[in-house]
Amino acid sequence: MSYILKGKTNNWEIVVGLEVHCQIISNAKVFSGSSAKFGGVPNSHVSFIDAAFPGMLPHLNKECLYQSIRTGMGLNSKINLYSRFDRKNYFYGDLPQGYQITQLFYPIVGEGYIDITLEDGTKKRLRVERLHLEQDAGKSIHDRAPHLSFVDLNRSGVGLMEIVGMPDISSPEEAGAYLRKLRSIVRALGTCDGNMDEGSMRCDANVSIRPVGDKNLRNRVEIKNLNSVKFVMQAIELEAHRQLAIYEEGGHVTQETRLFDSIKMETRTMRSKENALDYRYFPDPDLPPVLLTQEEVDEIRRTLPELPEDRKNRFIKEYHLNEYDADILSGDNKTAEYFETVAKGRDTDKAAHWVMGDLFGALNKLGKSIEQSPVSPSNLGKLLDLMAKDVISGKIAKEVFELMLETGKDADIIVEEKGLKQITDTSEIEGMIDTIIAENPETVSEYKAGKTKLLGWFVGQAMKASKGKANPGLLNQLLTKKLG
Amino acid sequence: MTDLTKLTLTEALSGLEKKEFTSVELTQSYLDKMKELRRLNAFITETPEIALQMAAESDKRRAEGKAGKLEGIPMAVKDLYCTKGVLTTGASKILSNFVPPYSATTCAHLWKEGAVLLGKTNTDEFAMGSSTITSYYGVTHNPHDETRVPGGSSGGSAAAVAAHLCAAATATETGGSIRQPAAFCKTAGIKPTYGRCSRFGILAYSSSLDHPGVIARTIEDVAKVLEVMAGHDEFDSTSLNMPVPEFSKMLDKNIKGMKIGIPKEYTEMVPEIWDRALAFVKEQGAELVEISLPHTEQAASVYYITTMAEASSNLARYDGVRFGTRVDGKSLDEMYMETRMDGFGAEVRRRLILGTYFLSAKGYFEYFVPAQKMRRLIAEDFDKAFEKVDVLMAPTVPIEPFTIEEAKCGACATKINDTYSMPSALAGIPAACVPSGLQVIAPRYEEGLALKVAQVLEMCK
């Protein structure tokens, strides 16, 4: 589905590349031993190294390096056996060293790609240029006092992976799919929690437009401060239209950095190219190059958890799901885990149906995540078992499920307590049928005269009499015979 | 009692072992001498209370039979080394109020083996200089001629050792800052292999060139201190992860059959002892071989580009935000500018500005990258030389110390000053120097060899 902006002079297409910063899940910061935990009392997770005290030196936390490698593998990327750290120099209150340690010249991870599937089923491969490992800055707080700024260094030195995408994205929807897929990959790998609202995943978008068919790239604008998938999509759309208006009026788009304002729904200039900082990059002399062996890399690959893409393919094969269901059920670890617990040894079709239908619907209504589900996967499994064994009907199952949501009780206990067990005793059902026939002679006559549609009415009456517990198959069979 | 400060470190250790005197007595002698010669301005901070307390604890340990390798030895520490609870300034106004809550790894090693801290020695500001005249705390005087400079940047350490204000002192070198002051003050010293001593807790000047080392009165003393200071440190990623040999046990004075290279580029100017020294080592059975180090002339440019570039980044942390002095401004940028303008001296500012340029988008490819390539060629000069000879012998610095007046006029910038030390610093290889103004340069990791040959040179009078 191509995304085209129709102008007066031309049809335009957009060109977008995303840069995503992912905070690494690790116990310790990337170049010091202090805790990398989110939040906390300001300046409580800060070592002298993080605060860049005189004489302090960085030392690489190997776990952060391995997390970057795992992520690179999730992006189908080349893992570089030689990588190196560089300093990006600039002054700011929350940057204690006066430079950020990053990897400009030799990143740990080289080219790779992310495959996305759009809503209409279109598939696209979006290339990733590189992933490099770097350290986060602290936080400046400017709104506590009129003439003072406060600095919190808890985040200073936390490991970040910057994932630089190629300008392969050509619609806001693709950008959204790219981000969601990336998020599901890092979550599956356990390398980043992917929470954009907490800032553990942050995105900058490089946006330009060009007339359809034009091969040359025009000036791009970098948009910062995008902290949700929705905002990324909105910002791209806004920015594309802003550029369109400029070009259509014969103007020129300047290369610059803009900020997205989600309240005013606009982007505005942060700094122009002329004011761009010279970061004076150079190899960090405090850190020797990182030299990996192929064996080391292979070992990391062997211990890699299952990736969403592989899991999806396995779901299709193992559980005979269609592509769409498999995609949804495999996308995130918790959902996949939940589904597999329900599906193992049961009717996988029914399992998928219940998880995606009743469960997702209920969670959505309750505003809860799958981890917070009042119905545990094993409990939902029990409910499916009760249906499979004809202990309850599908209809009663829905009732039981509602009660499970409310009470969190086990399915079999609810069925027992509420006496919802299906009636499969032929004589009991026959008794009920006999009573109905006896009490409604006229209807029986009508039925016998050929108005066979009335069978439904009899079923309804019998169900009512059994409080819905009569086995529907058995009931039908017996009714037909008796009225026969 | 005889003047205990006259003893070398080795002699003092032996006296302490034989219980001829206590560490408290030895320490008190040095403290008295420090007081007497305070006019030399060798120290920025004297720590008499700490010294006497450490000495008393040392005596107690010795009495309990728990003596370390430097048990009871009073030492001075260059003020670039962080010392827990003791003012550490880097001779800069910007750190004139900085008391570190930690010690440099090398210092921790010294205290663990029983050394005693007498005080912190003067240096050029952030080690930027070769006369100890850029210190915020004033110039240090050369004890042999107080109108002259002690050299630098480890001038305070060299002067303190030469004037017997300490048994030995820590020092640092990026391009001559141990060897040149050692020569100017007629003491011994060593700049070990890069990474042999941890840089953790030492104020960084130029990370790829900062070599912590030792200045003492004899080569044997130097060896004893170095083997304690050295060793792997997980907190310094560039520190060598290899065992530290017992350098002091490698000094067998036997250089028979050894090939000693004489770099012809280093003999343009030689000290008066030169010819006697050549004859002496030949007498001792060594063979002299002329060697060429063709990229010697480029070393100074490479040195200045590299050190200034790295310094411009390393010193960015002195911004007035978290420690050190601060001068307030109307904005963050103004605060930075005021703080750094006020806190740094002119020489430091000059080097930071140049270094900033060398790393700029333009300067990086024009200066920094070519300098790194040239640095490799300089290192390869030595690799090739060591295919032919075991060690190199050369003058340390073939000139007399400048007068303080000359140094203030910038005479220390004379090219010859660092010509013989910068290349081996850039190559990161060890070099030991003796009081007569000669040095021995050895292959990587071969401090033992450098010290051994240097000790033979020490015997040539």
Short mmCIF file of N, CA, C and O in Angstrom, two decimals, chain A residues 21 86-90 95 97-102 134-137 160 281:
data_model
loop_
_atom_site.label_atom_id
_atom_site.label_comp_id
_atom_site.label_asym_id
_atom_site.label_seq_id
_atom_site.Cartn_x
_atom_site.Cartn_y
_atom_site.Cartn_z
N HIS A 21 16.98 4.60 20.20
CA HIS A 21 17.85 4.35 21.36
C HIS A 21 17.14 3.38 22.29
O HIS A 21 16.04 3.66 22.73
N ASP A 86 34.41 5.49 20.85
CA ASP A 86 34.83 6.85 20.52
C ASP A 86 34.19 7.82 21.50
O ASP A 86 33.18 7.51 22.12
N ARG A 87 34.79 8.98 21.60
CA ARG A 87 34.20 10.02 22.44
C ARG A 87 33.48 11.04 21.58
O ARG A 87 34.02 11.48 20.57
N LYS A 88 32.29 11.39 22.02
CA LYS A 88 31.52 12.46 21.37
C LYS A 88 31.53 13.61 22.38
O LYS A 88 30.94 13.51 23.45
N ASN A 89 32.24 14.67 22.04
CA ASN A 89 32.50 15.73 23.02
C ASN A 89 31.49 16.87 22.94
O ASN A 89 31.28 17.45 21.87
N TYR A 90 30.87 17.18 24.05
CA TYR A 90 30.07 18.42 24.17
C TYR A 90 29.85 18.70 25.65
O TYR A 90 29.93 17.80 26.47
N LEU A 95 26.03 15.87 31.54
CA LEU A 95 27.03 15.02 30.88
C LEU A 95 28.36 15.18 31.64
O LEU A 95 29.20 16.00 31.27
N GLN A 97 31.28 13.72 32.06
CA GLN A 97 32.62 13.62 31.49
C GLN A 97 32.93 14.76 30.53
O GLN A 97 34.07 15.02 30.20
N GLY A 98 31.85 15.41 30.04
CA GLY A 98 32.06 16.38 28.97
C GLY A 98 32.13 15.67 27.63
O GLY A 98 32.44 16.26 26.61
N TYR A 99 31.89 14.38 27.65
CA TYR A 99 31.79 13.61 26.40
C TYR A 99 30.96 12.36 26.68
O TYR A 99 30.84 11.92 27.83
N GLN A 100 30.38 11.85 25.60
CA GLN A 100 29.63 10.59 25.69
C GLN A 100 30.50 9.52 25.04
O GLN A 100 31.04 9.74 23.95
N ILE A 101 30.62 8.38 25.69
CA ILE A 101 31.35 7.28 25.06
C ILE A 101 30.37 6.55 24.14
O ILE A 101 29.31 6.11 24.58
N THR A 102 30.73 6.46 22.86
CA THR A 102 29.85 5.85 21.87
C THR A 102 30.72 5.09 20.87
O THR A 102 31.90 4.87 21.13
N GLU A 134 26.53 2.63 23.51
CA GLU A 134 26.97 3.90 24.07
C GLU A 134 26.41 4.09 25.45
O GLU A 134 25.66 3.27 25.96
N GLN A 135 26.80 5.19 26.09
CA GLN A 135 26.30 5.45 27.44
C GLN A 135 25.27 6.57 27.41
O GLN A 135 25.34 7.48 26.60
N ASP A 136 24.31 6.48 28.32
CA ASP A 136 23.28 7.51 28.41
C ASP A 136 23.80 8.68 29.23
O ASP A 136 24.74 8.53 30.01
N ALA A 137 23.19 9.82 29.05
CA ALA A 137 23.52 10.99 29.87
C ALA A 137 22.61 11.00 31.10
O ALA A 137 21.70 10.18 31.21
N LEU A 160 23.21 2.07 26.41
CA LEU A 160 22.22 2.29 25.36
C LEU A 160 22.67 1.57 24.09
O LEU A 160 23.86 1.50 23.81
N TYR A 281 34.61 13.98 17.53
CA TYR A 281 34.76 12.53 17.76
C TYR A 281 36.22 12.11 17.67
O TYR A 281 36.94 12.57 16.78
#
